[in-house]
mmCIF file of C-alpha atoms in Angstrom:
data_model
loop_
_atom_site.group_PDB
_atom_site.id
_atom_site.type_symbol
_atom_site.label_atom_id
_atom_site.label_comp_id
_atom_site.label_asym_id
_atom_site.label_seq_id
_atom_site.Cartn_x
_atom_site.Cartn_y
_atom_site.Cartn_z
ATOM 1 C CA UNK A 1 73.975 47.061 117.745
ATOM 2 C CA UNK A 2 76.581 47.140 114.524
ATOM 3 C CA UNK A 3 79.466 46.042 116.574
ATOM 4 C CA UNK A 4 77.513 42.780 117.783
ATOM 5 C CA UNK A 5 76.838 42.101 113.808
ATOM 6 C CA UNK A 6 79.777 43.045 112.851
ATOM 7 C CA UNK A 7 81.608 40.669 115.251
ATOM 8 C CA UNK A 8 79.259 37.902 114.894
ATOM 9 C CA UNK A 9 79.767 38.597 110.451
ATOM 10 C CA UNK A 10 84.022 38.439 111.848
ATOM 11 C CA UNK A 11 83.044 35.143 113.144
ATOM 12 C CA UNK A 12 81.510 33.680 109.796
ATOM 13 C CA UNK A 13 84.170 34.773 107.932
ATOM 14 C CA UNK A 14 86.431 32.886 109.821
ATOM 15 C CA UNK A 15 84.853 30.335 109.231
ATOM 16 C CA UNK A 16 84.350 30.750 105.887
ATOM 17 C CA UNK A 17 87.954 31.352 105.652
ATOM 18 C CA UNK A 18 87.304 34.668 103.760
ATOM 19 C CA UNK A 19 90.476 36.480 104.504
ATOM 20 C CA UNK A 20 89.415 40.164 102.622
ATOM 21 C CA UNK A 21 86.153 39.918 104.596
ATOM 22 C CA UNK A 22 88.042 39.216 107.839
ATOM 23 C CA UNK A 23 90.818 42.092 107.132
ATOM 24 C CA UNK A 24 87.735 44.481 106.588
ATOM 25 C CA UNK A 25 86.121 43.122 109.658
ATOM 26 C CA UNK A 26 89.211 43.270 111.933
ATOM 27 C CA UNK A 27 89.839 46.747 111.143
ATOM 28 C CA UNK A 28 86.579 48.317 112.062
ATOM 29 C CA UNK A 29 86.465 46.419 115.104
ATOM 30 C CA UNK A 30 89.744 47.808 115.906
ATOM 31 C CA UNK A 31 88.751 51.457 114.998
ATOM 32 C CA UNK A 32 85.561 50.719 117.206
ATOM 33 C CA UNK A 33 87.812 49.737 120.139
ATOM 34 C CA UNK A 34 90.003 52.942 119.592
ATOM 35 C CA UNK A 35 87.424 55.402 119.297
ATOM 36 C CA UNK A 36 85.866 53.903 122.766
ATOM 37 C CA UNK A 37 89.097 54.404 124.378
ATOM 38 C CA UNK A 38 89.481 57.850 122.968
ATOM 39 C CA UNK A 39 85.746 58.982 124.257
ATOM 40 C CA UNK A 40 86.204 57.712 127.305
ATOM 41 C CA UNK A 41 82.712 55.718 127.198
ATOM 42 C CA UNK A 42 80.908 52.641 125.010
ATOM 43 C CA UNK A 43 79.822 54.052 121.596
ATOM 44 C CA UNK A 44 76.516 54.860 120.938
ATOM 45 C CA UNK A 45 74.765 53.207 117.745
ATOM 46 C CA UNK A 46 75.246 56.927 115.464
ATOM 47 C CA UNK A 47 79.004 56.968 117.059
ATOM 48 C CA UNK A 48 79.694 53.372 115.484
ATOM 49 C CA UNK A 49 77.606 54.244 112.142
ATOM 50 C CA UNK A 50 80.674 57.259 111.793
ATOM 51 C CA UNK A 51 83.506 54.810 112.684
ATOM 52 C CA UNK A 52 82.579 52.412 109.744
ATOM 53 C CA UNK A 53 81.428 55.501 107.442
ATOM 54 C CA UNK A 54 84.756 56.857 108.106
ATOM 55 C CA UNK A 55 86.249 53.516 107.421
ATOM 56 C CA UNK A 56 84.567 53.333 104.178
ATOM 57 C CA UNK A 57 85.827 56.844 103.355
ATOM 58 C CA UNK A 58 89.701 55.593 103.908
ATOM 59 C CA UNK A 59 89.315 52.925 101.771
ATOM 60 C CA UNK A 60 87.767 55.709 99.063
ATOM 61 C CA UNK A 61 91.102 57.652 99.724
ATOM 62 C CA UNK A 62 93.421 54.456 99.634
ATOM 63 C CA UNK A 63 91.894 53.551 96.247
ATOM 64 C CA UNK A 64 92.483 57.062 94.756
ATOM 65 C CA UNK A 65 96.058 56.824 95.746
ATOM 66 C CA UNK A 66 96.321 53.421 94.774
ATOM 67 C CA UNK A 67 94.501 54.396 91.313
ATOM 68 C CA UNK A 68 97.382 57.039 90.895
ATOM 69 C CA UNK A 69 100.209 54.444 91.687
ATOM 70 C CA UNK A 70 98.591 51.852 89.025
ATOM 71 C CA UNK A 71 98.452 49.183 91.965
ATOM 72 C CA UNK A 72 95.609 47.312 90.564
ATOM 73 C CA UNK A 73 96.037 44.676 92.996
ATOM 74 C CA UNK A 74 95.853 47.315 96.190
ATOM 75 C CA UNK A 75 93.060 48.943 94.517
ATOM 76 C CA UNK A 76 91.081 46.154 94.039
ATOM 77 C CA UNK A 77 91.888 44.528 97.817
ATOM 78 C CA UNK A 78 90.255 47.872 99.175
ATOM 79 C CA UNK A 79 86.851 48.147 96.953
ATOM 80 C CA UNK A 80 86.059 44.614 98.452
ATOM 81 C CA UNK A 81 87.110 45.407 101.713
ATOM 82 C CA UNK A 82 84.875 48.851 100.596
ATOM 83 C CA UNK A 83 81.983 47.214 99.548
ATOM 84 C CA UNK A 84 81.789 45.136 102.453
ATOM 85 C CA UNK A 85 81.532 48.050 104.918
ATOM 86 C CA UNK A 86 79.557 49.903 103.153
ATOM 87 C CA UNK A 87 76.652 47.501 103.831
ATOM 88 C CA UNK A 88 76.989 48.340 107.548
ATOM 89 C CA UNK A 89 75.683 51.864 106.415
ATOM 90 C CA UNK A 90 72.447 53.460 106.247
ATOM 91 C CA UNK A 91 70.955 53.738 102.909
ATOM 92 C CA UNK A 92 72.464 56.076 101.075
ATOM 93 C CA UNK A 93 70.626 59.270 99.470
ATOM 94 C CA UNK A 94 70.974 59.529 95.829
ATOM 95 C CA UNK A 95 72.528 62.616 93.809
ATOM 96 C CA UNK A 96 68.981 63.711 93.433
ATOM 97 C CA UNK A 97 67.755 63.427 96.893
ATOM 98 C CA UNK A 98 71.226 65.270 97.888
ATOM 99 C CA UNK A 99 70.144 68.220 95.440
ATOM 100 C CA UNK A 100 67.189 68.613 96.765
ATOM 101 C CA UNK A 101 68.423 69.155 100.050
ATOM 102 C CA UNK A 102 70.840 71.346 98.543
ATOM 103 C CA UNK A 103 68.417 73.924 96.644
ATOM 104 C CA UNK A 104 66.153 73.688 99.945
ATOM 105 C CA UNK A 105 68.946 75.265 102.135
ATOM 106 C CA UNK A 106 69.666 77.534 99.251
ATOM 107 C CA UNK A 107 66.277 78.590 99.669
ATOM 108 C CA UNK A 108 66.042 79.375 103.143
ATOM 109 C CA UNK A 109 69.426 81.001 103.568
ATOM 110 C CA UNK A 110 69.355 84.816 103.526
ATOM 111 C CA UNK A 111 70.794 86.048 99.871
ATOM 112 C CA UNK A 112 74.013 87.915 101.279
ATOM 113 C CA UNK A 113 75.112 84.425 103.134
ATOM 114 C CA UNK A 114 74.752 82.199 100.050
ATOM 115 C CA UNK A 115 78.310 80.541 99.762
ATOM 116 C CA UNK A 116 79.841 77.451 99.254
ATOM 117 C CA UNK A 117 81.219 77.350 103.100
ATOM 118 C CA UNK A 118 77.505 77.996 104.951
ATOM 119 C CA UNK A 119 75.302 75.811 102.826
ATOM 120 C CA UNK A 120 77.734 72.938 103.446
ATOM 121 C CA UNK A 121 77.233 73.960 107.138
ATOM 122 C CA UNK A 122 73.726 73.768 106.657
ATOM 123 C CA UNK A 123 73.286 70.630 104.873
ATOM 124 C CA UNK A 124 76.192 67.882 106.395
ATOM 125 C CA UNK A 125 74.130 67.528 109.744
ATOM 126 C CA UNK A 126 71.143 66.227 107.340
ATOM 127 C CA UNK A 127 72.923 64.145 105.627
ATOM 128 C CA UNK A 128 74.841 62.739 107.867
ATOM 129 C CA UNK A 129 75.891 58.881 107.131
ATOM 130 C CA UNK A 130 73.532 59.362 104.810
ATOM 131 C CA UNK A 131 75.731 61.520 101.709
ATOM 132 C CA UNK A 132 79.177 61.202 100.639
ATOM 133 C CA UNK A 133 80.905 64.837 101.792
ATOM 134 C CA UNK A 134 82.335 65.033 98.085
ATOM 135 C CA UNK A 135 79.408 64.376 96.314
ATOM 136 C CA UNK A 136 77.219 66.993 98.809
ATOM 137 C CA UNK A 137 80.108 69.389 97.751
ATOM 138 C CA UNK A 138 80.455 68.753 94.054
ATOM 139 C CA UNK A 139 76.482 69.342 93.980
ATOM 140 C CA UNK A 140 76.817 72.024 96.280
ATOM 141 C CA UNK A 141 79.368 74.014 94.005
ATOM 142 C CA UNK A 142 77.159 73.075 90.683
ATOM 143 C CA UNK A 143 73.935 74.454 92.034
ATOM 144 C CA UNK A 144 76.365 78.061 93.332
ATOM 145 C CA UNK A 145 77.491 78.166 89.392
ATOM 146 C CA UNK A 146 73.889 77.755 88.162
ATOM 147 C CA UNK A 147 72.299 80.251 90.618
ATOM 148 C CA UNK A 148 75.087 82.793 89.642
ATOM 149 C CA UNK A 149 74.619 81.633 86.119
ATOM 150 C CA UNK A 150 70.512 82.495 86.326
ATOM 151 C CA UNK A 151 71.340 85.930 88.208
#
């Protein structure tokens, strides 16, 4: 399972003495350990694929902030730490594989329920751990403005 690599990759880095690696490490263990507690039952393998995803995802947010603050230093401490986690993760689909999806669902939605709200309803539970949410909705709101463009 990802929390036996994980803690066996922890171990490595230990004794690699890789301290960003270790920091990264440390903290999805941690979030693993605290999302057991708050379910109430061992994490399944899809349940510890959304801790690190969401792990990734607060290191995304950190960096934006960070970007905004001109901490170069922060910013650059959490794409490692990033880019480390994010190799825990399923593949991830590209833009085009994500707009495909996308015009699918458009597809097979009835015309009076096409909006930005249902087709990301539609499409996040295929993409899940698979898409970054922001990208699925930046190509979701680019294929709306074309198809009310070509109306």
């Amino acid at each position: 399972m990802l929390k036996d690599q994980i803690s066996s990759d922890l171990k490595d880095a230990m004794k690699a003495r890789d301290q960003v690696r270790l920091d990264a490490l440390r903290s999805v263990l941690s979030a693993f350990t605290y999302r057991r507690v708050e379910a109430g039952h061992d994490l399944t393998a899809e349940e510890q694929v959304a801790v690190v995803a969401k792990q990734v995802k607060q290191r995304n947010d950190s960096i934006t902030e960070y970007q905004k603050a001109k901490r170069d230093d922060l910013v650059s401490k959490e794409a490692q730490e990033r880019d480390i986690l994010a190799k825990y993760l399923p593949a991830q689909k590209s833009g085009d594989d994500v707009r495909e999806i996308v015009r699918k669902t458009i597809a097979g939605l009835p015309a009076d329920s096409v909006n930005q709200g249902a087709i990301m309803k539609a499409v996040m539970p295929q993409l899940k751990g698979q898409a970054d949410g922001n990208l699925v909705r930046q190509i979701v709101t680019e294929e709306l403005t074309a198809s009310a463009a070509g109306s």
